Amino acid sequence: MTNSHYRLRLPGPTAVPERVRQAIAQPVLSHRGPEFRSIFNRAEELLQPILGTRNRVLFFASSGTGMMEASLVNILAPGERVLVACHGQFGERFAAIARALGAAVDWLDFPWGHAVDPAQIERRVRAADYRAVVIVHNESSTGVVADMAAIGALLRDRPTLLVADSVSGLGGVEMRQDEWGVDIVASSSQKALMCPPGLGMVSLSPKASEVVNRDDRLPRYYWDFRKALESVEDSGTPFTTPVALMAGLREALEMIHEEGLAHVLERHRRLSSALRAGCEAIGLHSFPQAEMISSTVVCLHVPERLKGGDIVRDLYQRHGTVIAGSRNKLEGKVIRIGTMGHLDAGDIFTDLLHLEDTLHKLDFPVTPGAGVSAAAQEILDAR
Ligand SMILES: *Cc1c(COP(=O)(O)O)cnc(C)c1O
């Protein structure tokens, strides 16, 4: 299948722009040599404003889940309490990791698709001592964004750390780590950062570093942030850096800054709301009920008489458009489309053309062009 017939429209991994692919294809460098150090330093320097931090950034050869586990393994002592504020599938994963590590996990469940209520978190952190509150910033399974500023404000004057999974948020949804008081942000390369999978990253506040540096934490070796914090002072990682992916990341970050971070975030907002408006017009209603809706993933109800899997399959088989269903309790009931990374209005219009055609094929009534027209209106209104 050629590229023109394969449209990667998942909420991760996402399509990688040509410039980034060229950077990845360059000859491999020594991970301790001066050529690579300058790429490494530049990548860190360009990532810091996207994280909204002046903290050092640690890089690992890892998927996003590895960075979630690494974040917990570095701050927990055996049996310590964590509060998982869960609003979707990736929150469940965070809780499962914490349990696997032997933490005492308290669970605060929010209905999927609804907002996370900081007042409920506040009640819990007043009632018990937690090492950390753990939360997914941008819940890719539902398309809801958690109010990290409000949650950060609750924990700022407590010893409890705030740990955020922003794997599908970073680069597409605003993150202001220092200002909001987020102690650990975990992310990875394959979503809004426009790179192939395989490169993970975290940034730690001084409050988090203090806990990480204690000797009584869980056993750790490859994931040991103490080693990584030492190596980063010397522009590197403790073990072999995935140099090609770092070169790709650096290029992707240059692209983000050339466009301007504020513009990039605004483009994500505009295109995701255009896609939602277009979908609404053809009978695919937006799933999230919350006020803070994701700009990086559009999550849609599947109409009663259709099956999510049939829409996903037909889009792929007849149009080469690859979107996601759900692999959780929403299976069959929700479909998801990525609106992150290297994306323009043409991508959204093509998605809608293909969706209209697929719905028609599945005998669901659509007015041809209705989705495209509603999306175009939304984009014009935003100007
Ligand atoms: C994609 C994603 C992850 C990471 O998944 P990996 O497959 O391990 O890279 C974690 N959290 C969220 C919210 C995600 O969207």
Coordinates of N, CA, C and O in Angstrom, one line a residue, residues 7 279 282-284 300 302-303 305-323 335 337 349-369 372:
R7 N -4.0 6.4 5.2 CA -4.1 7.6 6.0 C -4.2 7.2 7.5 O -5.2 6.7 8.0
C279 N -18.8 16.0 12.1 CA -19.4 14.7 12.5 C -20.8 14.9 13.0 O -21.7 14.1 12.7
I282 N -23.4 14.9 10.5 CA -23.8 13.6 9.8 C -24.2 12.5 10.8 O -24.3 11.4 10.5
G283 N -24.6 13.0 12.0 CA -25.2 12.1 13.0 C -24.2 11.4 13.9 O -24.6 10.4 14.6
L284 N -23.0 11.8 13.9 CA -22.0 11.2 14.8 C -21.7 12.2 15.9 O -21.0 13.2 15.8
L300 N -16.4 9.9 19.4 CA -17.7 10.0 18.8 C -18.6 8.8 19.2 O -18.1 7.6 19.2
V302 N -21.2 6.1 18.5 CA -21.7 5.3 17.3 C -23.2 5.3 17.3 O -23.8 5.0 18.4
P303 N -23.9 5.7 16.2 CA -25.3 5.6 16.2 C -25.9 4.3 16.6 O -25.3 3.2 16.3
R305 N -27.9 2.0 15.7 CA -28.1 0.9 14.9 C -26.8 0.5 14.1 O -26.8 -0.4 13.3
L306 N -25.7 1.1 14.4 CA -24.4 0.8 13.8 C -23.5 0.2 14.8 O -23.7 0.3 16.0
K307 N -22.5 -0.5 14.3 CA -21.4 -1.0 15.2 C -20.1 -0.3 14.9 O -19.8 -0.1 13.7
G308 N -19.4 0.2 15.9 CA -18.2 0.9 15.8 C -17.2 0.2 14.9 O -16.6 0.8 14.0
G309 N -17.1 -1.1 15.1 CA -16.1 -1.9 14.3 C -16.4 -1.9 12.8 O -15.5 -1.9 12.0
D310 N -17.7 -1.8 12.5 CA -18.0 -1.8 11.0 C -17.6 -0.5 10.4 O -17.1 -0.5 9.2
I311 N -17.7 0.6 11.1 CA -17.3 1.9 10.6 C -15.8 1.9 10.4 O -15.2 2.3 9.4
V312 N -15.1 1.5 11.5 CA -13.6 1.4 11.4 C -13.1 0.6 10.3 O -12.2 1.0 9.5
R313 N -13.8 -0.6 10.1 CA -13.3 -1.5 9.0 C -13.6 -1.0 7.6 O -12.7 -1.0 6.8
D314 N -14.7 -0.4 7.4 CA -15.0 0.1 6.1 C -14.2 1.3 5.7 O -13.7 1.4 4.6
L315 N -13.9 2.2 6.7 CA -13.0 3.3 6.4 C -11.6 2.8 6.0 O -11.0 3.4 5.1
Y316 N -11.2 1.8 6.7 CA -9.9 1.2 6.3 C -9.9 0.5 5.0 O -9.1 0.8 4.1
Q317 N -10.9 -0.4 4.8 CA -10.8 -1.2 3.6 C -11.1 -0.5 2.3 O -10.5 -0.7 1.3
R318 N -12.0 0.5 2.4 CA -12.4 1.1 1.1 C -11.7 2.5 0.9 O -11.7 3.0 -0.1
H319 N -11.2 3.1 2.0 CA -10.6 4.4 1.9 C -9.2 4.5 2.4 O -8.5 5.5 2.3
G320 N -8.7 3.4 3.0 CA -7.3 3.5 3.6 C -7.2 4.4 4.8 O -6.1 4.9 5.1
T321 N -8.3 4.8 5.3 CA -8.4 5.8 6.5 C -8.4 4.9 7.8 O -9.4 4.2 8.0
V322 N -7.4 5.1 8.6 CA -7.2 4.2 9.8 C -7.6 5.0 11.0 O -6.9 6.0 11.4
I323 N -8.8 4.7 11.6 CA -9.2 5.4 12.8 C -9.3 4.3 13.9 O -9.0 3.1 13.6
I335 N -16.2 5.6 18.5 CA -15.0 5.6 17.6 C -14.2 6.8 17.8 O -14.7 7.8 18.3
I337 N -10.9 9.5 16.5 CA -10.1 10.0 15.4 C -9.0 10.9 16.0 O -9.4 11.8 16.8
F349 N -11.3 17.4 6.2 CA -12.3 17.3 5.1 C -12.3 15.9 4.5 O -13.3 15.3 4.2
T350 N -11.1 15.4 4.3 CA -11.0 14.0 3.7 C -11.6 13.0 4.7 O -12.4 12.1 4.3
D351 N -11.3 13.2 6.0 CA -12.0 12.3 7.0 C -13.5 12.3 6.8 O -14.1 11.2 6.9
L352 N -14.0 13.5 6.7 CA -15.5 13.6 6.6 C -16.1 13.1 5.4 O -17.1 12.4 5.4
L353 N -15.4 13.3 4.2 CA -15.8 12.7 3.0 C -15.9 11.2 3.1 O -16.8 10.5 2.7
H354 N -14.8 10.6 3.7 CA -14.8 9.2 3.9 C -15.8 8.7 4.8 O -16.5 7.6 4.6
L355 N -16.0 9.4 5.9 CA -17.1 9.0 6.9 C -18.4 9.1 6.3 O -19.3 8.2 6.5
E356 N -18.7 10.1 5.5 CA -20.0 10.2 4.8 C -20.2 9.0 3.9 O -21.3 8.4 3.9
D357 N -19.2 8.7 3.2 CA -19.3 7.5 2.3 C -19.5 6.2 3.0 O -20.3 5.4 2.6
T358 N -18.8 6.1 4.1 CA -18.9 4.8 4.9 C -20.2 4.7 5.5 O -20.9 3.6 5.5
L359 N -20.7 5.8 6.1 CA -22.1 5.7 6.7 C -23.1 5.4 5.7 O -24.0 4.6 5.9
H360 N -23.0 6.0 4.5 CA -23.9 5.7 3.4 C -23.9 4.2 3.0 O -24.9 3.6 2.9
K361 N -22.7 3.7 2.9 CA -22.5 2.3 2.6 C -23.1 1.4 3.7 O -23.6 0.3 3.4
L362 N -23.1 1.9 4.9 CA -23.7 1.1 6.0 C -25.2 1.4 6.2 O -25.8 1.1 7.2
D363 N -25.8 2.0 5.1 CA -27.2 2.3 5.1 C -27.7 3.3 6.2 O -28.8 3.2 6.7
F364 N -26.8 4.2 6.6 CA -27.1 5.2 7.6 C -27.3 6.5 6.8 O -26.4 6.9 6.0
P365 N -28.5 7.1 6.9 CA -28.8 8.3 6.0 C -27.8 9.5 6.3 O -27.7 9.9 7.4
V366 N -27.2 9.9 5.2 CA -26.4 11.2 5.3 C -26.7 12.0 4.1 O -27.0 11.5 3.0
T367 N -26.6 13.3 4.3 CA -26.7 14.3 3.1 C -25.3 14.5 2.6 O -24.5 15.0 3.4
P368 N -25.1 14.1 1.4 CA -23.7 14.3 0.9 C -23.2 15.7 1.0 O -23.9 16.7 0.7
G369 N -22.0 15.8 1.6 CA -21.4 17.1 1.8 C -21.8 17.8 3.1 O -21.2 18.9 3.4
V372 N -18.7 17.9 5.6 CA -17.7 18.8 5.0 C -18.1 20.3 5.2 O -17.3 21.1 5.6

